[in-house]
Amino acid sequence: MLTIFIATFAIFLLVIFGMSLGVLIKRKTLQGSCGGISALGMEKVCDCPEPCDARKKRMARAAQRQNRIL
């Protein structure tokens, strides 16, 4: 009985490790399959009229990456 538990635990650890490697290699944020906030009709999480400077920098980097891909 203990060997089954250890084998199952080891398999789960391998799967979790593999998934984390995939996220680290792709450098992509985790996202749900249902669309998240945009599925609710919201464009952004905060209610700020204008994003902060750090957010603007992240958005500019994302736009540059998107342009390089296309």
PDB file of N, CA and C in Angstrom:
ATOM      1  N   MET A   1       0.823  -1.197   0.000  1.00  0.00           N
ATOM      2  CA  MET A   1       0.000   0.000   0.000  1.00  0.00           C
ATOM      3  C   MET A   1       0.869   1.265   0.000  1.00  0.00           C
ATOM      4  N   LEU A   2       1.942   1.229   0.754  1.00  0.00           N
ATOM      5  CA  LEU A   2       2.830   2.385   0.817  1.00  0.00           C
ATOM      6  C   LEU A   2       3.541   2.604  -0.519  1.00  0.00           C
ATOM      7  N   THR A   3       3.868   1.535  -1.221  1.00  0.00           N
ATOM      8  CA  THR A   3       4.544   1.678  -2.515  1.00  0.00           C
ATOM      9  C   THR A   3       3.631   2.337  -3.547  1.00  0.00           C
ATOM     10  N   ILE A   4       2.340   2.033  -3.497  1.00  0.00           N
ATOM     11  CA  ILE A   4       1.388   2.670  -4.418  1.00  0.00           C
ATOM     12  C   ILE A   4       1.302   4.165  -4.128  1.00  0.00           C
ATOM     13  N   PHE A   5       1.258   4.511  -2.837  1.00  0.00           N
ATOM     14  CA  PHE A   5       1.199   5.918  -2.453  1.00  0.00           C
ATOM     15  C   PHE A   5       2.453   6.654  -2.931  1.00  0.00           C
ATOM     16  N   ILE A   6       3.611   6.081  -2.717  1.00  0.00           N
ATOM     17  CA  ILE A   6       4.870   6.718  -3.113  1.00  0.00           C
ATOM     18  C   ILE A   6       4.946   6.842  -4.635  1.00  0.00           C
ATOM     19  N   ALA A   7       4.545   5.803  -5.351  1.00  0.00           N
ATOM     20  CA  ALA A   7       4.562   5.853  -6.817  1.00  0.00           C
ATOM     21  C   ALA A   7       3.612   6.936  -7.330  1.00  0.00           C
ATOM     22  N   THR A   8       2.420   7.018  -6.763  1.00  0.00           N
ATOM     23  CA  THR A   8       1.444   8.036  -7.173  1.00  0.00           C
ATOM     24  C   THR A   8       1.969   9.431  -6.881  1.00  0.00           C
ATOM     25  N   PHE A   9       2.554   9.607  -5.708  1.00  0.00           N
ATOM     26  CA  PHE A   9       3.111  10.901  -5.320  1.00  0.00           C
ATOM     27  C   PHE A   9       4.238  11.302  -6.275  1.00  0.00           C
ATOM     28  N   ALA A  10       5.087  10.361  -6.633  1.00  0.00           N
ATOM     29  CA  ALA A  10       6.188  10.639  -7.555  1.00  0.00           C
ATOM     30  C   ALA A  10       5.664  11.038  -8.931  1.00  0.00           C
ATOM     31  N   ILE A  11       4.626  10.376  -9.397  1.00  0.00           N
ATOM     32  CA  ILE A  11       4.041  10.708 -10.701  1.00  0.00           C
ATOM     33  C   ILE A  11       3.464  12.120 -10.676  1.00  0.00           C
ATOM     34  N   PHE A  12       2.763  12.460  -9.599  1.00  0.00           N
ATOM     35  CA  PHE A  12       2.217  13.810  -9.486  1.00  0.00           C
ATOM     36  C   PHE A  12       3.331  14.853  -9.464  1.00  0.00           C
ATOM     37  N   LEU A  13       4.414  14.575  -8.745  1.00  0.00           N
ATOM     38  CA  LEU A  13       5.537  15.511  -8.721  1.00  0.00           C
ATOM     39  C   LEU A  13       6.140  15.699 -10.106  1.00  0.00           C
ATOM     40  N   LEU A  14       6.281  14.623 -10.854  1.00  0.00           N
ATOM     41  CA  LEU A  14       6.817  14.723 -12.213  1.00  0.00           C
ATOM     42  C   LEU A  14       5.906  15.554 -13.117  1.00  0.00           C
ATOM     43  N   VAL A  15       4.611  15.359 -13.000  1.00  0.00           N
ATOM     44  CA  VAL A  15       3.665  16.117 -13.824  1.00  0.00           C
ATOM     45  C   VAL A  15       3.720  17.604 -13.467  1.00  0.00           C
ATOM     46  N   ILE A  16       3.734  17.918 -12.182  1.00  0.00           N
ATOM     47  CA  ILE A  16       3.788  19.321 -11.755  1.00  0.00           C
ATOM     48  C   ILE A  16       5.109  19.952 -12.200  1.00  0.00           C
ATOM     49  N   PHE A  17       6.203  19.217 -12.075  1.00  0.00           N
ATOM     50  CA  PHE A  17       7.505  19.719 -12.515  1.00  0.00           C
ATOM     51  C   PHE A  17       7.509  19.980 -14.019  1.00  0.00           C
ATOM     52  N   GLY A  18       6.936  19.071 -14.787  1.00  0.00           N
ATOM     53  CA  GLY A  18       6.859  19.254 -16.233  1.00  0.00           C
ATOM     54  C   GLY A  18       6.028  20.458 -16.625  1.00  0.00           C
ATOM     55  N   MET A  19       4.915  20.665 -15.944  1.00  0.00           N
ATOM     56  CA  MET A  19       4.072  21.824 -16.246  1.00  0.00           C
ATOM     57  C   MET A  19       4.788  23.122 -15.891  1.00  0.00           C
ATOM     58  N   SER A  20       5.498  23.130 -14.773  1.00  0.00           N
ATOM     59  CA  SER A  20       6.208  24.355 -14.389  1.00  0.00           C
ATOM     60  C   SER A  20       7.348  24.649 -15.368  1.00  0.00           C
ATOM     61  N   LEU A  21       8.007  23.627 -15.875  1.00  0.00           N
ATOM     62  CA  LEU A  21       9.045  23.857 -16.883  1.00  0.00           C
ATOM     63  C   LEU A  21       8.452  24.460 -18.154  1.00  0.00           C
ATOM     64  N   GLY A  22       7.296  23.988 -18.544  1.00  0.00           N
ATOM     65  CA  GLY A  22       6.636  24.540 -19.727  1.00  0.00           C
ATOM     66  C   GLY A  22       6.325  26.010 -19.562  1.00  0.00           C
ATOM     67  N   VAL A  23       5.868  26.402 -18.379  1.00  0.00           N
ATOM     68  CA  VAL A  23       5.550  27.806 -18.123  1.00  0.00           C
ATOM     69  C   VAL A  23       6.829  28.633 -18.105  1.00  0.00           C
ATOM     70  N   LEU A  24       7.886  28.115 -17.479  1.00  0.00           N
ATOM     71  CA  LEU A  24       9.136  28.864 -17.405  1.00  0.00           C
ATOM     72  C   LEU A  24       9.781  29.031 -18.777  1.00  0.00           C
ATOM     73  N   ILE A  25       9.734  28.020 -19.590  1.00  0.00           N
ATOM     74  CA  ILE A  25      10.379  28.076 -20.909  1.00  0.00           C
ATOM     75  C   ILE A  25       9.633  29.017 -21.839  1.00  0.00           C
ATOM     76  N   LYS A  26       8.317  28.975 -21.824  1.00  0.00           N
ATOM     77  CA  LYS A  26       7.537  29.833 -22.718  1.00  0.00           C
ATOM     78  C   LYS A  26       7.473  31.272 -22.232  1.00  0.00           C
ATOM     79  N   ARG A  27       7.807  31.518 -20.968  1.00  0.00           N
ATOM     80  CA  ARG A  27       7.719  32.856 -20.377  1.00  0.00           C
ATOM     81  C   ARG A  27       6.335  33.460 -20.577  1.00  0.00           C
ATOM     82  N   LYS A  28       5.349  32.679 -20.345  1.00  0.00           N
ATOM     83  CA  LYS A  28       3.981  33.100 -20.559  1.00  0.00           C
ATOM     84  C   LYS A  28       3.229  33.021 -19.233  1.00  0.00           C
ATOM     85  N   THR A  29       2.342  33.943 -18.988  1.00  0.00           N
ATOM     86  CA  THR A  29       1.580  33.907 -17.752  1.00  0.00           C
ATOM     87  C   THR A  29       0.511  32.829 -17.826  1.00  0.00           C
ATOM     88  N   LEU A  30       0.124  32.345 -16.683  1.00  0.00           N
ATOM     89  CA  LEU A  30      -0.941  31.357 -16.635  1.00  0.00           C
ATOM     90  C   LEU A  30      -2.271  32.034 -16.943  1.00  0.00           C
ATOM     91  N   GLN A  31      -3.127  31.345 -17.647  1.00  0.00           N
ATOM     92  CA  GLN A  31      -4.430  31.907 -17.957  1.00  0.00           C
ATOM     93  C   GLN A  31      -5.466  30.792 -17.999  1.00  0.00           C
ATOM     94  N   GLY A  32      -6.654  31.160 -17.660  1.00  0.00           N
ATOM     95  CA  GLY A  32      -7.735  30.189 -17.642  1.00  0.00           C
ATOM     96  C   GLY A  32      -8.263  29.905 -19.032  1.00  0.00           C
ATOM     97  N   SER A  33      -9.096  28.912 -19.129  1.00  0.00           N
ATOM     98  CA  SER A  33      -9.623  28.532 -20.434  1.00  0.00           C
ATOM     99  C   SER A  33     -10.932  29.239 -20.764  1.00  0.00           C
ATOM    100  N   CYS A  34     -11.488  29.975 -19.816  1.00  0.00           N
ATOM    101  CA  CYS A  34     -12.807  30.573 -20.045  1.00  0.00           C
ATOM    102  C   CYS A  34     -12.737  32.038 -20.451  1.00  0.00           C
ATOM    103  N   GLY A  35     -11.568  32.602 -20.633  1.00  0.00           N
ATOM    104  CA  GLY A  35     -11.478  33.973 -21.115  1.00  0.00           C
ATOM    105  C   GLY A  35     -11.209  35.004 -20.042  1.00  0.00           C
ATOM    106  N   GLY A  36     -11.404  34.675 -18.790  1.00  0.00           N
ATOM    107  CA  GLY A  36     -11.101  35.585 -17.693  1.00  0.00           C
ATOM    108  C   GLY A  36     -11.962  36.831 -17.678  1.00  0.00           C
ATOM    109  N   ILE A  37     -11.341  37.962 -17.398  1.00  0.00           N
ATOM    110  CA  ILE A  37     -12.032  39.237 -17.233  1.00  0.00           C
ATOM    111  C   ILE A  37     -12.732  39.660 -18.521  1.00  0.00           C
ATOM    112  N   SER A  38     -12.118  39.419 -19.665  1.00  0.00           N
ATOM    113  CA  SER A  38     -12.720  39.855 -20.922  1.00  0.00           C
ATOM    114  C   SER A  38     -14.049  39.144 -21.185  1.00  0.00           C
ATOM    115  N   ALA A  39     -14.218  37.948 -20.639  1.00  0.00           N
ATOM    116  CA  ALA A  39     -15.487  37.241 -20.804  1.00  0.00           C
ATOM    117  C   ALA A  39     -16.609  37.925 -20.023  1.00  0.00           C
ATOM    118  N   LEU A  40     -16.237  38.719 -19.023  1.00  0.00           N
ATOM    119  CA  LEU A  40     -17.222  39.452 -18.224  1.00  0.00           C
ATOM    120  C   LEU A  40     -17.560  40.809 -18.824  1.00  0.00           C
ATOM    121  N   GLY A  41     -16.892  41.162 -19.908  1.00  0.00           N
ATOM    122  CA  GLY A  41     -17.139  42.447 -20.546  1.00  0.00           C
ATOM    123  C   GLY A  41     -16.266  43.563 -20.003  1.00  0.00           C
ATOM    124  N   MET A  42     -15.294  43.227 -19.168  1.00  0.00           N
ATOM    125  CA  MET A  42     -14.394  44.234 -18.605  1.00  0.00           C
ATOM    126  C   MET A  42     -13.117  44.261 -19.424  1.00  0.00           C
ATOM    127  N   GLU A  43     -12.584  45.445 -19.663  1.00  0.00           N
ATOM    128  CA  GLU A  43     -11.351  45.564 -20.442  1.00  0.00           C
ATOM    129  C   GLU A  43     -10.114  45.429 -19.575  1.00  0.00           C
ATOM    130  N   LYS A  44     -10.200  45.856 -18.316  1.00  0.00           N
ATOM    131  CA  LYS A  44      -9.043  45.772 -17.427  1.00  0.00           C
ATOM    132  C   LYS A  44      -9.517  45.514 -16.001  1.00  0.00           C
ATOM    133  N   VAL A  45      -8.579  45.111 -15.168  1.00  0.00           N
ATOM    134  CA  VAL A  45      -8.912  44.715 -13.804  1.00  0.00           C
ATOM    135  C   VAL A  45      -9.199  45.921 -12.927  1.00  0.00           C
ATOM    136  N   CYS A  46      -8.365  46.941 -13.010  1.00  0.00           N
ATOM    137  CA  CYS A  46      -8.548  48.099 -12.130  1.00  0.00           C
ATOM    138  C   CYS A  46      -9.509  49.107 -12.753  1.00  0.00           C
ATOM    139  N   ASP A  47      -9.969  50.024 -11.938  1.00  0.00           N
ATOM    140  CA  ASP A  47     -10.883  51.063 -12.401  1.00  0.00           C
ATOM    141  C   ASP A  47     -10.152  52.375 -12.685  1.00  0.00           C
ATOM    142  N   CYS A  48      -8.840  52.321 -12.779  1.00  0.00           N
ATOM    143  CA  CYS A  48      -8.047  53.529 -13.015  1.00  0.00           C
ATOM    144  C   CYS A  48      -8.335  54.072 -14.414  1.00  0.00           C
ATOM    145  N   PRO A  49      -8.449  55.386 -14.554  1.00  0.00           N
ATOM    146  CA  PRO A  49      -8.678  55.943 -15.883  1.00  0.00           C
ATOM    147  C   PRO A  49      -7.470  55.767 -16.799  1.00  0.00           C
ATOM    148  N   GLU A  50      -6.284  55.720 -16.201  1.00  0.00           N
ATOM    149  CA  GLU A  50      -5.067  55.565 -16.988  1.00  0.00           C
ATOM    150  C   GLU A  50      -4.119  54.611 -16.243  1.00  0.00           C
ATOM    151  N   PRO A  51      -3.487  53.696 -16.947  1.00  0.00           N
ATOM    152  CA  PRO A  51      -2.589  52.752 -16.267  1.00  0.00           C
ATOM    153  C   PRO A  51      -1.342  53.442 -15.705  1.00  0.00           C
ATOM    154  N   CYS A  52      -0.746  52.826 -14.689  1.00  0.00           N
ATOM    155  CA  CYS A  52       0.459  53.390 -14.081  1.00  0.00           C
ATOM    156  C   CYS A  52       1.653  53.222 -15.024  1.00  0.00           C
ATOM    157  N   ASP A  53       2.774  53.835 -14.658  1.00  0.00           N
ATOM    158  CA  ASP A  53       3.957  53.809 -15.522  1.00  0.00           C
ATOM    159  C   ASP A  53       4.474  52.388 -15.742  1.00  0.00           C
ATOM    160  N   ALA A  54       4.478  51.578 -14.691  1.00  0.00           N
ATOM    161  CA  ALA A  54       4.961  50.198 -14.829  1.00  0.00           C
ATOM    162  C   ALA A  54       4.075  49.415 -15.795  1.00  0.00           C
ATOM    163  N   ARG A  55       2.784  49.641 -15.705  1.00  0.00           N
ATOM    164  CA  ARG A  55       1.850  48.948 -16.605  1.00  0.00           C
ATOM    165  C   ARG A  55       2.059  49.410 -18.050  1.00  0.00           C
ATOM    166  N   LYS A  56       2.298  50.702 -18.239  1.00  0.00           N
ATOM    167  CA  LYS A  56       2.547  51.224 -19.588  1.00  0.00           C
ATOM    168  C   LYS A  56       3.794  50.588 -20.199  1.00  0.00           C
ATOM    169  N   LYS A  57       4.852  50.407 -19.373  1.00  0.00           N
ATOM    170  CA  LYS A  57       6.076  49.776 -19.865  1.00  0.00           C
ATOM    171  C   LYS A  57       5.814  48.333 -20.258  1.00  0.00           C
ATOM    172  N   ARG A  58       5.045  47.612 -19.428  1.00  0.00           N
ATOM    173  CA  ARG A  58       4.729  46.217 -19.753  1.00  0.00           C
ATOM    174  C   ARG A  58       3.909  46.128 -21.035  1.00  0.00           C
ATOM    175  N   MET A  59       2.977  47.041 -21.207  1.00  0.00           N
ATOM    176  CA  MET A  59       2.151  47.039 -22.407  1.00  0.00           C
ATOM    177  C   MET A  59       2.998  47.346 -23.645  1.00  0.00           C
ATOM    178  N   ALA A  60       3.962  48.257 -23.520  1.00  0.00           N
ATOM    179  CA  ALA A  60       4.830  48.595 -24.651  1.00  0.00           C
ATOM    180  C   ALA A  60       5.711  47.401 -25.023  1.00  0.00           C
ATOM    181  N   ARG A  61       6.254  46.701 -24.010  1.00  0.00           N
ATOM    182  CA  ARG A  61       7.072  45.517 -24.292  1.00  0.00           C
ATOM    183  C   ARG A  61       6.243  44.424 -24.951  1.00  0.00           C
ATOM    184  N   ALA A  62       5.005  44.245 -24.488  1.00  0.00           N
ATOM    185  CA  ALA A  62       4.133  43.227 -25.082  1.00  0.00           C
ATOM    186  C   ALA A  62       3.814  43.583 -26.530  1.00  0.00           C
ATOM    187  N   ALA A  63       3.605  44.876 -26.815  1.00  0.00           N
ATOM    188  CA  ALA A  63       3.319  45.299 -28.184  1.00  0.00           C
ATOM    189  C   ALA A  63       4.541  45.076 -29.075  1.00  0.00           C
ATOM    190  N   GLN A  64       5.741  45.320 -28.544  1.00  0.00           N
ATOM    191  CA  GLN A  64       6.959  45.081 -29.321  1.00  0.00           C
ATOM    192  C   GLN A  64       7.121  43.603 -29.635  1.00  0.00           C
ATOM    193  N   ARG A  65       6.867  42.754 -28.645  1.00  0.00           N
ATOM    194  CA  ARG A  65       6.960  41.309 -28.873  1.00  0.00           C
ATOM    195  C   ARG A  65       5.954  40.864 -29.917  1.00  0.00           C
ATOM    196  N   GLN A  66       4.756  41.402 -29.844  1.00  0.00           N
ATOM    197  CA  GLN A  66       3.712  41.052 -30.789  1.00  0.00           C
ATOM    198  C   GLN A  66       4.099  41.474 -32.203  1.00  0.00           C
ATOM    199  N   ASN A  67       4.709  42.642 -32.336  1.00  0.00           N
ATOM    200  CA  ASN A  67       5.140  43.119 -33.647  1.00  0.00           C
ATOM    201  C   ASN A  67       6.267  42.262 -34.215  1.00  0.00           C
ATOM    202  N   ARG A  68       7.166  41.775 -33.337  1.00  0.00           N
ATOM    203  CA  ARG A  68       8.257  40.921 -33.797  1.00  0.00           C
ATOM    204  C   ARG A  68       7.734  39.580 -34.285  1.00  0.00           C
ATOM    205  N   ILE A  69       6.693  39.078 -33.643  1.00  0.00           N
ATOM    206  CA  ILE A  69       6.115  37.790 -34.035  1.00  0.00           C
ATOM    207  C   ILE A  69       5.448  37.903 -35.390  1.00  0.00           C
ATOM    208  N   LEU A  70       4.757  38.998 -35.620  1.00  0.00           N
ATOM    209  CA  LEU A  70       4.056  39.185 -36.891  1.00  0.00           C
ATOM    210  C   LEU A  70       5.051  39.581 -37.914  1.00  0.00           C
TER     211      LEU A  70
END
